[in-house]
Amino acid sequence: DLTLYRGEILGVVGGSGTGKSVLLRSIVGLKRPNDGTVEVLNQRLNELSESQRSQVERRFGVLFQRGALFSSLNLQENVALPLIEHAKLSRQEAEYLARIKLSLVGLPPHAARQFPESLSGGMVKRAALARALALDPDILFLDEPTAGLDPIGAAAFDQLLVTLRDAMGFSVFLVTHDLDTLYA
């Protein structure tokens, strides 16, 4: 059993190929577990209807290892998308909030109009973090959040994560092979 408390950061560490990402994907509903139950936010996910499960999953923010940003959308549009799709905000409202989220993760205002392929790995990670935070999640799930970053960039990302967690009050579940991330 794994228990994550409000405001806590819980890390699962292991080498490549040990199932860390499979565990995360099973928890967030992208992969059905073969056995056992997944209980998140006091809800047994495998016992919920699709509609009920969707309501619970809207309280998640997920940052995938490679960012998973849409290449055809600029950063502002990438971050606004969950606000339009799930919060049913107008495009104007969603893009305004997207700019705020991009600023929260330390990206300059001009970055909002840039496309993912024109950015450094660190900027892509920050933009993906902004998108994961778009709906003000209760739990932020991170899959290898510092993979591909140099040690300075990884340390800065780790510090940003702690600062945002303290300010916004979400819990963090992360899987990593980077022990430095666990100690940040």
mmCIF file of C-alpha atoms in Angstrom:
data_model
loop_
_atom_site.group_PDB
_atom_site.id
_atom_site.type_symbol
_atom_site.label_atom_id
_atom_site.label_comp_id
_atom_site.label_asym_id
_atom_site.label_seq_id
_atom_site.Cartn_x
_atom_site.Cartn_y
_atom_site.Cartn_z
ATOM 1 C CA ASP A 1 0.000 0.000 0.000
ATOM 2 C CA LEU A 2 1.082 3.552 -0.744
ATOM 3 C CA THR A 3 -0.456 6.443 1.175
ATOM 4 C CA LEU A 4 -0.081 10.054 0.093
ATOM 5 C CA TYR A 5 -1.152 12.756 2.531
ATOM 6 C CA ARG A 6 -2.243 16.297 1.680
ATOM 7 C CA GLY A 7 0.725 18.523 0.894
ATOM 8 C CA GLU A 8 3.148 15.610 0.956
ATOM 9 C CA ILE A 9 5.625 14.595 -1.724
ATOM 10 C CA LEU A 10 5.804 10.827 -2.160
ATOM 11 C CA GLY A 11 8.493 9.436 -4.413
ATOM 12 C CA VAL A 12 8.864 5.995 -5.927
ATOM 13 C CA VAL A 13 12.420 5.331 -7.017
ATOM 14 C CA GLY A 14 13.849 2.567 -9.151
ATOM 15 C CA GLY A 15 15.955 1.825 -12.166
ATOM 16 C CA SER A 16 14.860 1.815 -15.773
ATOM 17 C CA GLY A 17 12.334 -0.885 -16.605
ATOM 18 C CA THR A 18 11.253 -1.571 -13.016
ATOM 19 C CA GLY A 19 7.624 -0.528 -13.543
ATOM 20 C CA LYS A 20 7.596 2.960 -12.045
ATOM 21 C CA SER A 21 5.840 4.537 -15.012
ATOM 22 C CA VAL A 22 3.428 1.594 -15.270
ATOM 23 C CA LEU A 23 2.500 2.153 -11.619
ATOM 24 C CA LEU A 24 1.874 5.852 -12.239
ATOM 25 C CA ARG A 25 -0.138 5.165 -15.390
ATOM 26 C CA SER A 26 -2.238 2.621 -13.472
ATOM 27 C CA ILE A 27 -2.981 5.126 -10.716
ATOM 28 C CA VAL A 28 -4.020 7.924 -13.081
ATOM 29 C CA GLY A 29 -6.216 5.600 -15.120
ATOM 30 C CA LEU A 30 -4.205 5.273 -18.315
ATOM 31 C CA LYS A 31 -3.614 1.570 -17.707
ATOM 32 C CA ARG A 32 -5.930 -0.865 -15.993
ATOM 33 C CA PRO A 33 -4.155 -2.808 -13.235
ATOM 34 C CA ASN A 34 -4.204 -6.591 -13.600
ATOM 35 C CA ASP A 35 -4.881 -7.084 -9.910
ATOM 36 C CA GLY A 36 -5.648 -5.120 -6.760
ATOM 37 C CA THR A 37 -7.372 -1.795 -6.334
ATOM 38 C CA VAL A 38 -6.419 1.813 -6.835
ATOM 39 C CA GLU A 39 -7.892 4.186 -4.278
ATOM 40 C CA VAL A 40 -7.328 7.891 -4.794
ATOM 41 C CA LEU A 41 -8.994 10.748 -2.919
ATOM 42 C CA ASN A 42 -10.967 8.163 -0.914
ATOM 43 C CA GLN A 43 -12.430 6.664 -4.088
ATOM 44 C CA ARG A 44 -11.786 3.137 -5.354
ATOM 45 C CA LEU A 45 -11.283 3.974 -8.999
ATOM 46 C CA ASN A 46 -12.048 0.492 -10.320
ATOM 47 C CA GLU A 47 -15.511 0.631 -8.683
ATOM 48 C CA LEU A 48 -16.569 3.961 -10.202
ATOM 49 C CA SER A 49 -18.600 4.588 -13.322
ATOM 50 C CA GLU A 50 -16.781 6.343 -16.167
ATOM 51 C CA SER A 51 -18.505 9.608 -15.234
ATOM 52 C CA GLN A 52 -17.549 9.320 -11.562
ATOM 53 C CA ARG A 53 -14.010 8.338 -12.448
ATOM 54 C CA SER A 54 -13.713 11.318 -14.763
ATOM 55 C CA GLN A 55 -14.755 13.625 -11.918
ATOM 56 C CA VAL A 56 -11.994 12.206 -9.705
ATOM 57 C CA GLU A 57 -9.395 12.350 -12.489
ATOM 58 C CA ARG A 58 -10.106 16.058 -13.026
ATOM 59 C CA ARG A 59 -8.527 16.560 -9.619
ATOM 60 C CA PHE A 60 -5.234 15.161 -10.958
ATOM 61 C CA GLY A 61 -2.462 17.002 -12.711
ATOM 62 C CA VAL A 62 -0.077 14.816 -14.705
ATOM 63 C CA LEU A 63 3.378 15.663 -16.025
ATOM 64 C CA PHE A 64 4.705 13.021 -18.382
ATOM 65 C CA GLN A 65 8.403 12.315 -18.828
ATOM 66 C CA ARG A 66 8.676 14.034 -22.206
ATOM 67 C CA GLY A 67 6.117 16.732 -21.472
ATOM 68 C CA ALA A 68 3.503 15.447 -23.945
ATOM 69 C CA LEU A 69 2.701 18.917 -25.233
ATOM 70 C CA PHE A 70 0.799 19.203 -28.499
ATOM 71 C CA SER A 71 3.310 20.317 -31.139
ATOM 72 C CA SER A 72 0.636 22.089 -33.196
ATOM 73 C CA LEU A 73 -0.365 24.323 -30.265
ATOM 74 C CA ASN A 74 1.648 27.129 -28.729
ATOM 75 C CA LEU A 75 2.298 27.025 -24.981
ATOM 76 C CA GLN A 76 -0.664 29.223 -24.122
ATOM 77 C CA GLU A 77 -2.986 26.981 -26.142
ATOM 78 C CA ASN A 78 -1.485 23.826 -24.586
ATOM 79 C CA VAL A 79 -2.126 25.110 -21.060
ATOM 80 C CA ALA A 80 -5.565 26.526 -21.947
ATOM 81 C CA LEU A 81 -6.805 23.241 -23.434
ATOM 82 C CA PRO A 82 -7.767 21.498 -20.154
ATOM 83 C CA LEU A 83 -9.452 24.697 -18.983
ATOM 84 C CA ILE A 84 -11.604 24.774 -22.114
ATOM 85 C CA GLU A 85 -12.281 21.022 -22.206
ATOM 86 C CA HIS A 86 -12.839 20.302 -18.513
ATOM 87 C CA ALA A 87 -13.625 23.614 -16.812
ATOM 88 C CA LYS A 88 -15.731 24.770 -19.795
ATOM 89 C CA LEU A 89 -14.134 28.220 -19.796
ATOM 90 C CA SER A 90 -14.242 30.477 -22.814
ATOM 91 C CA ARG A 91 -11.098 30.627 -24.932
ATOM 92 C CA GLN A 92 -10.388 34.149 -23.671
ATOM 93 C CA GLU A 93 -10.730 33.154 -19.999
ATOM 94 C CA ALA A 94 -8.690 29.993 -20.486
ATOM 95 C CA GLU A 95 -5.864 31.790 -22.278
ATOM 96 C CA TYR A 96 -5.750 34.449 -19.559
ATOM 97 C CA LEU A 97 -5.411 31.745 -16.885
ATOM 98 C CA ALA A 98 -2.884 29.892 -19.054
ATOM 99 C CA ARG A 99 -0.642 32.969 -19.108
ATOM 100 C CA ILE A 100 -0.852 33.104 -15.299
ATOM 101 C CA LYS A 101 0.110 29.421 -15.007
ATOM 102 C CA LEU A 102 3.021 29.894 -17.422
ATOM 103 C CA SER A 103 4.217 32.803 -15.301
ATOM 104 C CA LEU A 104 3.878 30.709 -12.116
ATOM 105 C CA VAL A 105 6.352 28.167 -13.474
ATOM 106 C CA GLY A 106 8.856 30.883 -14.357
ATOM 107 C CA LEU A 107 8.340 31.258 -18.091
ATOM 108 C CA PRO A 108 8.549 34.777 -19.537
ATOM 109 C CA PRO A 109 5.422 36.335 -21.111
ATOM 110 C CA HIS A 110 6.711 35.945 -24.686
ATOM 111 C CA ALA A 111 6.973 32.154 -24.206
ATOM 112 C CA ALA A 112 3.166 31.879 -24.327
ATOM 113 C CA ARG A 113 3.220 32.279 -28.131
ATOM 114 C CA GLN A 114 6.081 29.851 -28.731
ATOM 115 C CA PHE A 115 5.671 26.281 -29.925
ATOM 116 C CA PRO A 116 7.207 23.339 -28.035
ATOM 117 C CA GLU A 117 9.777 22.472 -30.715
ATOM 118 C CA SER A 118 11.393 25.912 -30.375
ATOM 119 C CA LEU A 119 12.050 25.501 -26.640
ATOM 120 C CA SER A 120 14.784 24.027 -24.496
ATOM 121 C CA GLY A 121 14.081 20.856 -22.540
ATOM 122 C CA GLY A 122 13.778 22.859 -19.330
ATOM 123 C CA MET A 123 11.226 25.216 -20.845
ATOM 124 C CA VAL A 124 9.182 22.289 -22.181
ATOM 125 C CA LYS A 125 9.160 20.730 -18.681
ATOM 126 C CA ARG A 126 7.984 24.028 -17.173
ATOM 127 C CA ALA A 127 5.269 24.448 -19.802
ATOM 128 C CA ALA A 128 4.096 20.877 -19.208
ATOM 129 C CA LEU A 129 4.059 21.615 -15.475
ATOM 130 C CA ALA A 130 1.914 24.706 -16.133
ATOM 131 C CA ARG A 131 -0.532 22.522 -18.065
ATOM 132 C CA ALA A 132 -0.562 19.927 -15.265
ATOM 133 C CA LEU A 133 -1.429 22.739 -12.829
ATOM 134 C CA ALA A 134 -4.084 24.303 -15.070
ATOM 135 C CA LEU A 135 -7.056 22.841 -13.190
ATOM 136 C CA ASP A 136 -5.526 23.457 -9.725
ATOM 137 C CA PRO A 137 -5.144 19.751 -8.954
ATOM 138 C CA ASP A 138 -5.290 18.149 -5.527
ATOM 139 C CA ILE A 139 -2.596 15.688 -6.601
ATOM 140 C CA LEU A 140 0.211 16.266 -9.072
ATOM 141 C CA PHE A 141 1.590 13.087 -10.666
ATOM 142 C CA LEU A 142 5.088 13.365 -12.118
ATOM 143 C CA ASP A 143 6.799 10.784 -14.310
ATOM 144 C CA GLU A 144 10.584 11.299 -14.234
ATOM 145 C CA PRO A 145 10.197 15.093 -13.928
ATOM 146 C CA THR A 146 13.906 15.880 -14.216
ATOM 147 C CA ALA A 147 14.801 13.360 -16.947
ATOM 148 C CA GLY A 148 16.794 15.044 -19.681
ATOM 149 C CA LEU A 149 17.687 18.096 -17.593
ATOM 150 C CA ASP A 150 21.232 18.989 -16.607
ATOM 151 C CA PRO A 151 21.980 18.992 -12.845
ATOM 152 C CA ILE A 152 21.431 22.753 -12.513
ATOM 153 C CA GLY A 153 18.158 22.634 -14.451
ATOM 154 C CA ALA A 154 17.008 19.597 -12.451
ATOM 155 C CA ALA A 155 17.759 21.315 -9.136
ATOM 156 C CA ALA A 156 15.902 24.450 -10.271
ATOM 157 C CA PHE A 157 12.902 22.355 -11.348
ATOM 158 C CA ASP A 158 12.890 20.509 -8.017
ATOM 159 C CA GLN A 159 12.941 23.803 -6.112
ATOM 160 C CA LEU A 160 10.138 25.199 -8.272
ATOM 161 C CA LEU A 161 8.056 22.127 -7.524
ATOM 162 C CA VAL A 162 8.517 22.511 -3.752
ATOM 163 C CA THR A 163 7.730 26.239 -3.939
ATOM 164 C CA LEU A 164 4.541 25.626 -5.931
ATOM 165 C CA ARG A 165 3.483 22.770 -3.653
ATOM 166 C CA ASP A 166 3.917 25.026 -0.611
ATOM 167 C CA ALA A 167 2.002 27.889 -2.248
ATOM 168 C CA MET A 168 -0.811 25.860 -3.820
ATOM 169 C CA GLY A 169 -1.180 23.037 -1.301
ATOM 170 C CA PHE A 170 -1.280 20.072 -3.675
ATOM 171 C CA SER A 171 0.221 16.658 -2.979
ATOM 172 C CA VAL A 172 2.880 15.189 -5.248
ATOM 173 C CA PHE A 173 3.316 11.586 -6.354
ATOM 174 C CA LEU A 174 6.450 11.168 -8.414
ATOM 175 C CA VAL A 175 8.367 8.333 -9.956
ATOM 176 C CA THR A 176 12.040 8.848 -10.646
ATOM 177 C CA HIS A 177 15.435 7.262 -10.913
ATOM 178 C CA ASP A 178 17.045 10.537 -9.740
ATOM 179 C CA LEU A 179 17.784 10.347 -6.016
ATOM 180 C CA ASP A 180 18.610 14.070 -5.943
ATOM 181 C CA THR A 181 14.984 14.818 -6.849
ATOM 182 C CA LEU A 182 13.805 12.859 -3.812
ATOM 183 C CA TYR A 183 16.029 14.856 -1.484
ATOM 184 C CA ALA A 184 15.088 18.277 -2.869
#
